[in-house]
Tab-separated table of C-alpha atoms in Angstrom:
chain	number	residue	atom	x	y	z
W	571	UNK	CA	-5.808	-0.895	-50.741
W	572	UNK	CA	-4.063	-3.962	-52.176
W	573	UNK	CA	-1.754	-3.924	-49.161
W	574	UNK	CA	-4.733	-3.884	-46.827
W	575	UNK	CA	-6.285	-6.843	-48.649
W	576	UNK	CA	-3.043	-8.804	-48.361
W	577	UNK	CA	-2.735	-8.035	-44.658
W	578	UNK	CA	-6.347	-9.000	-43.980
W	579	UNK	CA	-5.901	-12.219	-45.936
W	580	UNK	CA	-2.835	-13.061	-43.852
W	581	UNK	CA	-4.685	-12.130	-40.659
W	582	UNK	CA	-7.626	-14.445	-41.381
W	583	UNK	CA	-5.324	-17.235	-42.525
W	584	UNK	CA	-3.573	-17.050	-39.157
W	585	UNK	CA	-6.385	-16.227	-36.732
W	586	UNK	CA	-9.459	-17.702	-38.493
W	587	UNK	CA	-8.238	-20.435	-40.854
W	588	UNK	CA	-10.888	-21.642	-43.290
W	589	UNK	CA	-10.269	-25.301	-42.472
W	590	UNK	CA	-11.434	-24.604	-38.913
W	591	UNK	CA	-14.010	-21.841	-39.273
W	592	UNK	CA	-15.705	-23.095	-42.438
W	593	UNK	CA	-15.772	-26.641	-41.070
W	594	UNK	CA	-17.333	-25.434	-37.823
W	595	UNK	CA	-19.976	-23.409	-39.673
W	596	UNK	CA	-20.845	-26.361	-41.936
W	597	UNK	CA	-21.109	-28.868	-39.100
W	598	UNK	CA	-23.022	-26.518	-36.801
W	599	UNK	CA	-25.671	-25.620	-39.386
W	600	UNK	CA	-26.113	-29.171	-40.705
W	601	UNK	CA	-26.312	-30.704	-37.234
W	602	UNK	CA	-28.748	-28.111	-35.904
W	603	UNK	CA	-30.969	-28.238	-38.966
W	604	UNK	CA	-30.935	-32.024	-38.771
W	605	UNK	CA	-31.916	-31.949	-35.109
W	606	UNK	CA	-34.701	-29.474	-35.874
W	607	UNK	CA	-35.990	-31.798	-38.594
W	608	UNK	CA	-36.280	-34.536	-35.975
W	609	UNK	CA	-38.220	-32.502	-33.424
W	610	UNK	CA	-40.328	-30.196	-35.590
W	611	UNK	CA	-43.802	-31.288	-36.768
W	612	UNK	CA	-43.784	-33.856	-39.568
W	613	UNK	CA	-45.243	-31.529	-42.197
W	614	UNK	CA	-42.004	-29.516	-42.365
W	615	UNK	CA	-39.900	-30.528	-45.361
W	616	UNK	CA	-36.163	-30.276	-44.700
W	617	UNK	CA	-34.239	-29.509	-47.876
W	618	UNK	CA	-30.477	-29.336	-48.193
W	619	UNK	CA	-30.317	-26.641	-50.805
W	620	UNK	CA	-29.431	-23.009	-51.448
W	621	UNK	CA	-30.938	-21.675	-48.188
W	622	UNK	CA	-28.784	-24.090	-46.183
W	623	UNK	CA	-25.672	-23.049	-48.118
W	624	UNK	CA	-26.565	-19.394	-47.547
W	625	UNK	CA	-27.010	-20.053	-43.828
W	626	UNK	CA	-23.629	-21.768	-43.632
W	627	UNK	CA	-22.079	-18.705	-45.281
W	628	UNK	CA	-23.913	-16.398	-42.882
W	629	UNK	CA	-22.727	-18.299	-39.811
W	630	UNK	CA	-19.164	-18.401	-41.149
W	631	UNK	CA	-19.193	-14.621	-41.661
W	632	UNK	CA	-20.546	-14.112	-38.144
W	633	UNK	CA	-17.721	-16.253	-36.757
W	634	UNK	CA	-15.197	-14.125	-38.650
W	635	UNK	CA	-16.818	-10.996	-37.233
W	636	UNK	CA	-16.497	-12.414	-33.717
W	637	UNK	CA	-12.836	-13.168	-34.325
W	638	UNK	CA	-12.118	-9.654	-35.602
W	639	UNK	CA	-13.880	-8.016	-32.638
W	640	UNK	CA	-12.193	-10.328	-30.120
W	641	UNK	CA	-8.763	-9.414	-31.493
W	642	UNK	CA	-9.485	-5.751	-30.780
W	643	UNK	CA	-11.184	-6.403	-27.436
W	644	UNK	CA	-8.273	-8.514	-26.171
W	645	UNK	CA	-5.505	-6.237	-27.439
W	646	UNK	CA	-4.256	-5.133	-24.006
W	647	UNK	CA	-4.253	-8.732	-22.732
W	648	UNK	CA	-2.501	-9.975	-25.888
W	649	UNK	CA	0.199	-7.321	-25.646
W	650	UNK	CA	1.252	-8.918	-22.375
W	651	UNK	CA	0.438	-12.605	-22.907
W	652	UNK	CA	0.331	-13.103	-26.706
W	653	UNK	CA	2.572	-10.436	-28.261
W	654	UNK	CA	3.131	-12.563	-31.358
W	655	UNK	CA	-0.448	-12.251	-32.592
W	656	UNK	CA	-1.045	-10.044	-35.657
W	657	UNK	CA	-2.548	-6.977	-33.953
W	658	UNK	CA	-0.070	-6.567	-31.071
W	659	UNK	CA	2.900	-7.265	-33.329
W	660	UNK	CA	1.713	-4.636	-35.831
W	661	UNK	CA	1.072	-6.744	-38.937
W	662	UNK	CA	-2.519	-5.449	-39.054
W	663	UNK	CA	-4.114	-2.252	-37.745
W	664	UNK	CA	-7.324	-1.595	-35.836
W	665	UNK	CA	-8.534	0.544	-38.737
W	666	UNK	CA	-8.079	-2.351	-41.159
W	667	UNK	CA	-9.927	-4.710	-38.833
W	668	UNK	CA	-12.825	-2.267	-38.602
W	669	UNK	CA	-12.926	-2.124	-42.382
W	670	UNK	CA	-13.164	-5.911	-42.376
W	671	UNK	CA	-16.075	-5.678	-39.915
W	672	UNK	CA	-17.974	-3.391	-42.302
W	673	UNK	CA	-17.356	-5.693	-45.268
W	674	UNK	CA	-18.421	-8.770	-43.282
W	675	UNK	CA	-21.622	-7.047	-42.114
W	676	UNK	CA	-22.445	-6.052	-45.698
W	677	UNK	CA	-21.800	-9.576	-46.976
W	678	UNK	CA	-23.942	-11.069	-44.201
W	679	UNK	CA	-26.753	-8.689	-45.083
W	680	UNK	CA	-26.505	-9.752	-48.726
W	681	UNK	CA	-26.803	-13.431	-47.731
W	682	UNK	CA	-29.904	-12.855	-45.610
W	683	UNK	CA	-31.929	-9.994	-47.070
W	684	UNK	CA	-33.204	-12.025	-50.033
W	685	UNK	CA	-34.374	-14.792	-47.713
W	686	UNK	CA	-36.134	-12.841	-45.006
W	687	UNK	CA	-35.958	-9.347	-43.445
W	688	UNK	CA	-36.210	-11.104	-40.063
W	689	UNK	CA	-33.006	-13.034	-40.793
W	690	UNK	CA	-31.227	-9.794	-41.698
W	691	UNK	CA	-32.460	-8.029	-38.579
W	692	UNK	CA	-31.513	-10.953	-36.338
W	693	UNK	CA	-28.003	-11.124	-37.811
W	694	UNK	CA	-27.460	-7.389	-37.383
W	695	UNK	CA	-28.735	-7.667	-33.809
W	696	UNK	CA	-26.118	-10.337	-33.111
W	697	UNK	CA	-23.333	-8.290	-34.708
W	698	UNK	CA	-24.416	-5.221	-32.735
W	699	UNK	CA	-24.392	-7.225	-29.507
W	700	UNK	CA	-20.861	-8.400	-30.266
W	701	UNK	CA	-19.766	-4.770	-30.583
W	702	UNK	CA	-21.671	-3.876	-27.401
W	703	UNK	CA	-19.600	-6.428	-25.485
W	704	UNK	CA	-16.443	-4.459	-26.234
W	705	UNK	CA	-17.821	-1.415	-24.448
W	706	UNK	CA	-19.292	-3.514	-21.656
W	707	UNK	CA	-15.946	-5.107	-20.850
W	708	UNK	CA	-14.217	-1.720	-20.852
W	709	UNK	CA	-16.891	-0.276	-18.565
W	710	UNK	CA	-17.262	-3.203	-16.165
W	711	UNK	CA	-14.183	-4.661	-14.548
W	712	UNK	CA	-16.225	-7.490	-13.020
W	713	UNK	CA	-17.302	-8.590	-16.507
W	714	UNK	CA	-13.810	-8.161	-17.894
W	715	UNK	CA	-12.009	-10.041	-15.127
W	716	UNK	CA	-14.690	-12.491	-13.970
W	717	UNK	CA	-14.457	-15.428	-16.322
W	718	UNK	CA	-17.925	-16.783	-15.537
W	719	UNK	CA	-19.525	-13.333	-15.735
W	720	UNK	CA	-17.753	-12.870	-19.040
W	721	UNK	CA	-19.106	-16.190	-20.288
W	722	UNK	CA	-22.620	-15.257	-19.151
W	723	UNK	CA	-22.629	-12.098	-21.265
W	724	UNK	CA	-20.641	-13.437	-24.232
W	725	UNK	CA	-22.320	-16.814	-24.776
W	726	UNK	CA	-25.563	-15.176	-26.022
W	727	UNK	CA	-23.621	-14.418	-29.222
W	728	UNK	CA	-23.528	-18.167	-29.964
W	729	UNK	CA	-27.117	-18.617	-28.784
W	730	UNK	CA	-28.327	-15.868	-31.113
W	731	UNK	CA	-26.583	-17.606	-34.010
W	732	UNK	CA	-28.299	-20.892	-33.152
W	733	UNK	CA	-31.629	-19.076	-33.145
W	734	UNK	CA	-30.675	-17.589	-36.526
W	735	UNK	CA	-30.200	-21.116	-37.886
W	736	UNK	CA	-33.621	-22.033	-36.499
W	737	UNK	CA	-35.220	-18.967	-38.126
W	738	UNK	CA	-33.541	-19.896	-41.411
W	739	UNK	CA	-34.860	-23.456	-41.069
W	740	UNK	CA	-38.374	-22.120	-40.453
W	741	UNK	CA	-38.144	-19.843	-43.470
W	742	UNK	CA	-36.913	-22.643	-45.732
W	743	UNK	CA	-39.291	-25.388	-44.561
W	744	UNK	CA	-42.412	-23.465	-43.644
W	745	UNK	CA	-42.329	-24.837	-40.098
W	746	UNK	CA	-44.167	-22.708	-37.564
W	747	UNK	CA	-43.002	-21.742	-34.060
W	748	UNK	CA	-42.600	-24.849	-31.942
W	749	UNK	CA	-41.289	-25.134	-28.388
W	750	UNK	CA	-39.410	-28.352	-29.134
W	751	UNK	CA	-36.871	-26.326	-31.123
W	752	UNK	CA	-35.380	-25.246	-27.795
W	753	UNK	CA	-33.947	-28.739	-27.266
W	754	UNK	CA	-31.626	-28.716	-30.340
W	755	UNK	CA	-30.539	-25.160	-29.491
W	756	UNK	CA	-29.715	-26.247	-25.929
W	757	UNK	CA	-27.921	-29.319	-27.306
W	758	UNK	CA	-25.644	-27.110	-29.426
W	759	UNK	CA	-24.978	-24.967	-26.351
W	760	UNK	CA	-23.780	-28.009	-24.406
W	761	UNK	CA	-21.512	-29.119	-27.265
W	762	UNK	CA	-19.925	-25.690	-27.523
W	763	UNK	CA	-19.558	-25.290	-23.757
W	764	UNK	CA	-17.727	-28.619	-23.511
W	765	UNK	CA	-15.081	-27.176	-25.833
W	766	UNK	CA	-15.137	-23.810	-24.033
W	767	UNK	CA	-14.570	-25.304	-20.574
W	768	UNK	CA	-12.063	-27.885	-21.837
W	769	UNK	CA	-9.719	-25.387	-23.465
W	770	UNK	CA	-9.580	-23.307	-20.275
W	771	UNK	CA	-9.034	-26.107	-17.759
W	772	UNK	CA	-5.566	-26.545	-16.251
W	773	UNK	CA	-4.010	-28.760	-13.588
W	774	UNK	CA	-2.699	-25.776	-11.657
W	775	UNK	CA	-3.614	-22.165	-10.983
W	776	UNK	CA	-1.909	-19.960	-13.556
W	777	UNK	CA	-1.946	-16.326	-12.385
W	778	UNK	CA	-3.088	-13.884	-15.052
W	779	UNK	CA	-4.486	-16.601	-17.352
W	780	UNK	CA	-8.190	-16.695	-18.205
W	781	UNK	CA	-8.954	-20.211	-16.987
W	782	UNK	CA	-12.097	-21.645	-15.403
W	783	UNK	CA	-9.880	-23.852	-13.262
W	784	UNK	CA	-8.373	-20.684	-11.750
W	785	UNK	CA	-11.840	-19.729	-10.514
W	786	UNK	CA	-13.288	-23.055	-9.329
W	787	UNK	CA	-10.348	-25.435	-9.224
W	788	UNK	CA	-9.345	-28.242	-11.519
W	789	UNK	CA	-11.987	-30.694	-10.322
W	790	UNK	CA	-14.783	-28.199	-10.768
W	791	UNK	CA	-13.606	-27.231	-14.240
W	792	UNK	CA	-13.222	-30.865	-15.277
W	793	UNK	CA	-16.705	-31.518	-13.916
W	794	UNK	CA	-18.141	-28.767	-16.111
W	795	UNK	CA	-16.204	-30.043	-19.130
W	796	UNK	CA	-17.414	-33.620	-18.778
W	797	UNK	CA	-20.874	-32.601	-17.596
W	798	UNK	CA	-21.569	-30.531	-20.704
W	799	UNK	CA	-20.580	-33.459	-22.935
W	800	UNK	CA	-22.839	-35.830	-21.011
W	801	UNK	CA	-25.708	-33.317	-21.139
W	802	UNK	CA	-25.273	-33.066	-24.911
W	803	UNK	CA	-25.441	-36.863	-25.168
W	804	UNK	CA	-28.660	-36.989	-23.120
W	805	UNK	CA	-30.244	-34.273	-25.250
W	806	UNK	CA	-29.184	-36.124	-28.410
W	807	UNK	CA	-31.002	-39.200	-27.106
W	808	UNK	CA	-34.135	-37.098	-26.596
W	809	UNK	CA	-33.869	-35.688	-30.113
W	810	UNK	CA	-33.006	-38.853	-32.046
W	811	UNK	CA	-34.719	-41.472	-29.812
W	812	UNK	CA	-32.487	-44.260	-31.203
W	813	UNK	CA	-34.312	-46.985	-29.251
W	814	UNK	CA	-37.260	-46.396	-31.581
W	815	UNK	CA	-35.180	-46.857	-34.731
W	816	UNK	CA	-34.871	-50.255	-36.374
W	817	UNK	CA	-33.109	-51.676	-39.378
W	818	UNK	CA	-30.020	-50.162	-41.051
W	819	UNK	CA	-30.729	-46.713	-39.603
W	820	UNK	CA	-30.352	-47.992	-36.036
W	821	UNK	CA	-26.533	-47.796	-36.053
W	822	UNK	CA	-26.619	-44.233	-37.377
W	823	UNK	CA	-29.124	-43.230	-34.703
W	824	UNK	CA	-26.645	-44.122	-31.949
W	825	UNK	CA	-23.685	-42.467	-33.721
W	826	UNK	CA	-23.675	-39.123	-31.810
W	827	UNK	CA	-22.975	-40.949	-28.558
W	828	UNK	CA	-19.722	-42.340	-29.962
W	829	UNK	CA	-18.302	-38.801	-29.670
W	830	UNK	CA	-18.015	-39.432	-25.934
W	831	UNK	CA	-14.907	-41.435	-26.812
W	832	UNK	CA	-13.189	-38.101	-27.474
W	833	UNK	CA	-14.125	-36.962	-23.966
W	834	UNK	CA	-12.632	-40.132	-22.499
W	835	UNK	CA	-9.459	-39.688	-24.564
W	836	UNK	CA	-9.152	-36.046	-23.553
W	837	UNK	CA	-9.674	-36.826	-19.887
W	838	UNK	CA	-7.119	-39.636	-19.965
W	839	UNK	CA	-4.488	-37.470	-21.646
W	840	UNK	CA	-5.193	-34.632	-19.230
W	841	UNK	CA	-4.859	-36.924	-16.197
W	842	UNK	CA	-1.565	-38.359	-17.474
W	843	UNK	CA	-0.057	-35.044	-18.626
W	844	UNK	CA	3.661	-34.808	-17.846
W	845	UNK	CA	3.480	-31.171	-16.774
W	846	UNK	CA	1.047	-30.200	-14.041
W	847	UNK	CA	0.503	-26.851	-15.786
W	848	UNK	CA	-0.960	-28.554	-18.858
W	849	UNK	CA	-4.474	-27.773	-20.040
W	850	UNK	CA	-7.111	-30.205	-21.291
W	851	UNK	CA	-5.869	-31.294	-24.747
W	852	UNK	CA	-7.449	-29.203	-27.469
W	853	UNK	CA	-7.541	-32.004	-30.073
W	854	UNK	CA	-10.021	-34.292	-28.276
W	855	UNK	CA	-12.186	-31.302	-27.316
W	856	UNK	CA	-12.402	-30.202	-30.946
W	857	UNK	CA	-12.835	-33.832	-31.962
W	858	UNK	CA	-15.851	-34.184	-29.690
W	859	UNK	CA	-17.487	-31.111	-31.213
W	860	UNK	CA	-16.825	-32.180	-34.806
W	861	UNK	CA	-17.689	-35.866	-34.378
W	862	UNK	CA	-20.815	-35.127	-32.357
W	863	UNK	CA	-22.133	-32.777	-35.031
W	864	UNK	CA	-21.267	-35.241	-37.794
W	865	UNK	CA	-23.018	-38.015	-35.894
W	866	UNK	CA	-26.099	-35.880	-35.292
W	867	UNK	CA	-26.324	-34.939	-38.969
W	868	UNK	CA	-25.895	-38.543	-40.114
W	869	UNK	CA	-28.510	-39.654	-37.592
W	870	UNK	CA	-30.913	-37.018	-38.892
W	871	UNK	CA	-30.347	-38.108	-42.486
W	872	UNK	CA	-31.101	-41.684	-41.495
W	873	UNK	CA	-34.017	-41.099	-39.151
W	874	UNK	CA	-35.732	-37.894	-40.349
W	875	UNK	CA	-39.136	-37.993	-42.006
W	876	UNK	CA	-39.034	-39.175	-45.627
W	877	UNK	CA	-40.030	-35.623	-46.607
W	878	UNK	CA	-36.310	-34.806	-46.542
W	879	UNK	CA	-35.009	-33.900	-49.970
W	880	UNK	CA	-31.539	-32.966	-51.131
């Protein structure tokens, strides 16, 4: 058992490093909760406390679960294109990864069951859907090989997690159902999809690679990459309404839009890439996601109703 623990630790350190996955979970939950505090009715009291920490842990565990399932789902592809990854090279086994899935599901249940049975059920629904995707891709070649079809069936995993954050926010603040919550959820979708399209956009067709530019061409893929970032900026304006903010908070209210600088930098580097087979640089795409979420959280702290407590 100690050997299994060591191998799983090495696997997660390589394929789901804490500096990336924990940071993403923290920023995602804080930004989405902040956006919800700006659009939900004013009687909801947003508190940065234990429930928020528990939700960050829940989202982080769900991201680890996704990573573990994806490693198994993509094993045949990785054997050909990424043989150095832990599973195809034999440094971890499928059985050990399935053990990790069970432990993650149990830990996620422990972080949600004391808050709300609905939160537990919603998390387990998301984890079950992730497992369902493995069978769906094996059964349907069009889903497996069609990158946009694959995105259409796999993105709901992220959407369900955003809804989980909203349900957690409702449970912690006492806010009732409100249609305006759809805007922050859609905003987070646009931020994520910018990164998703960016990392799979190349100058040239690369046979066998899972790239959006292979399907719709470089211009189309770049258009989706930039378009998602611009859509996120527009939605942030609708959420924060910085033109209504005055005084010291005004600068913070406009902060999310500064993340568009990462899009400009990424586009410039992509256009000037020395090799025509290069993909959109990953750094600026990740930078947009991180800086946008930081800006949205800071804006929410500055603009949200004074009922906010820490």
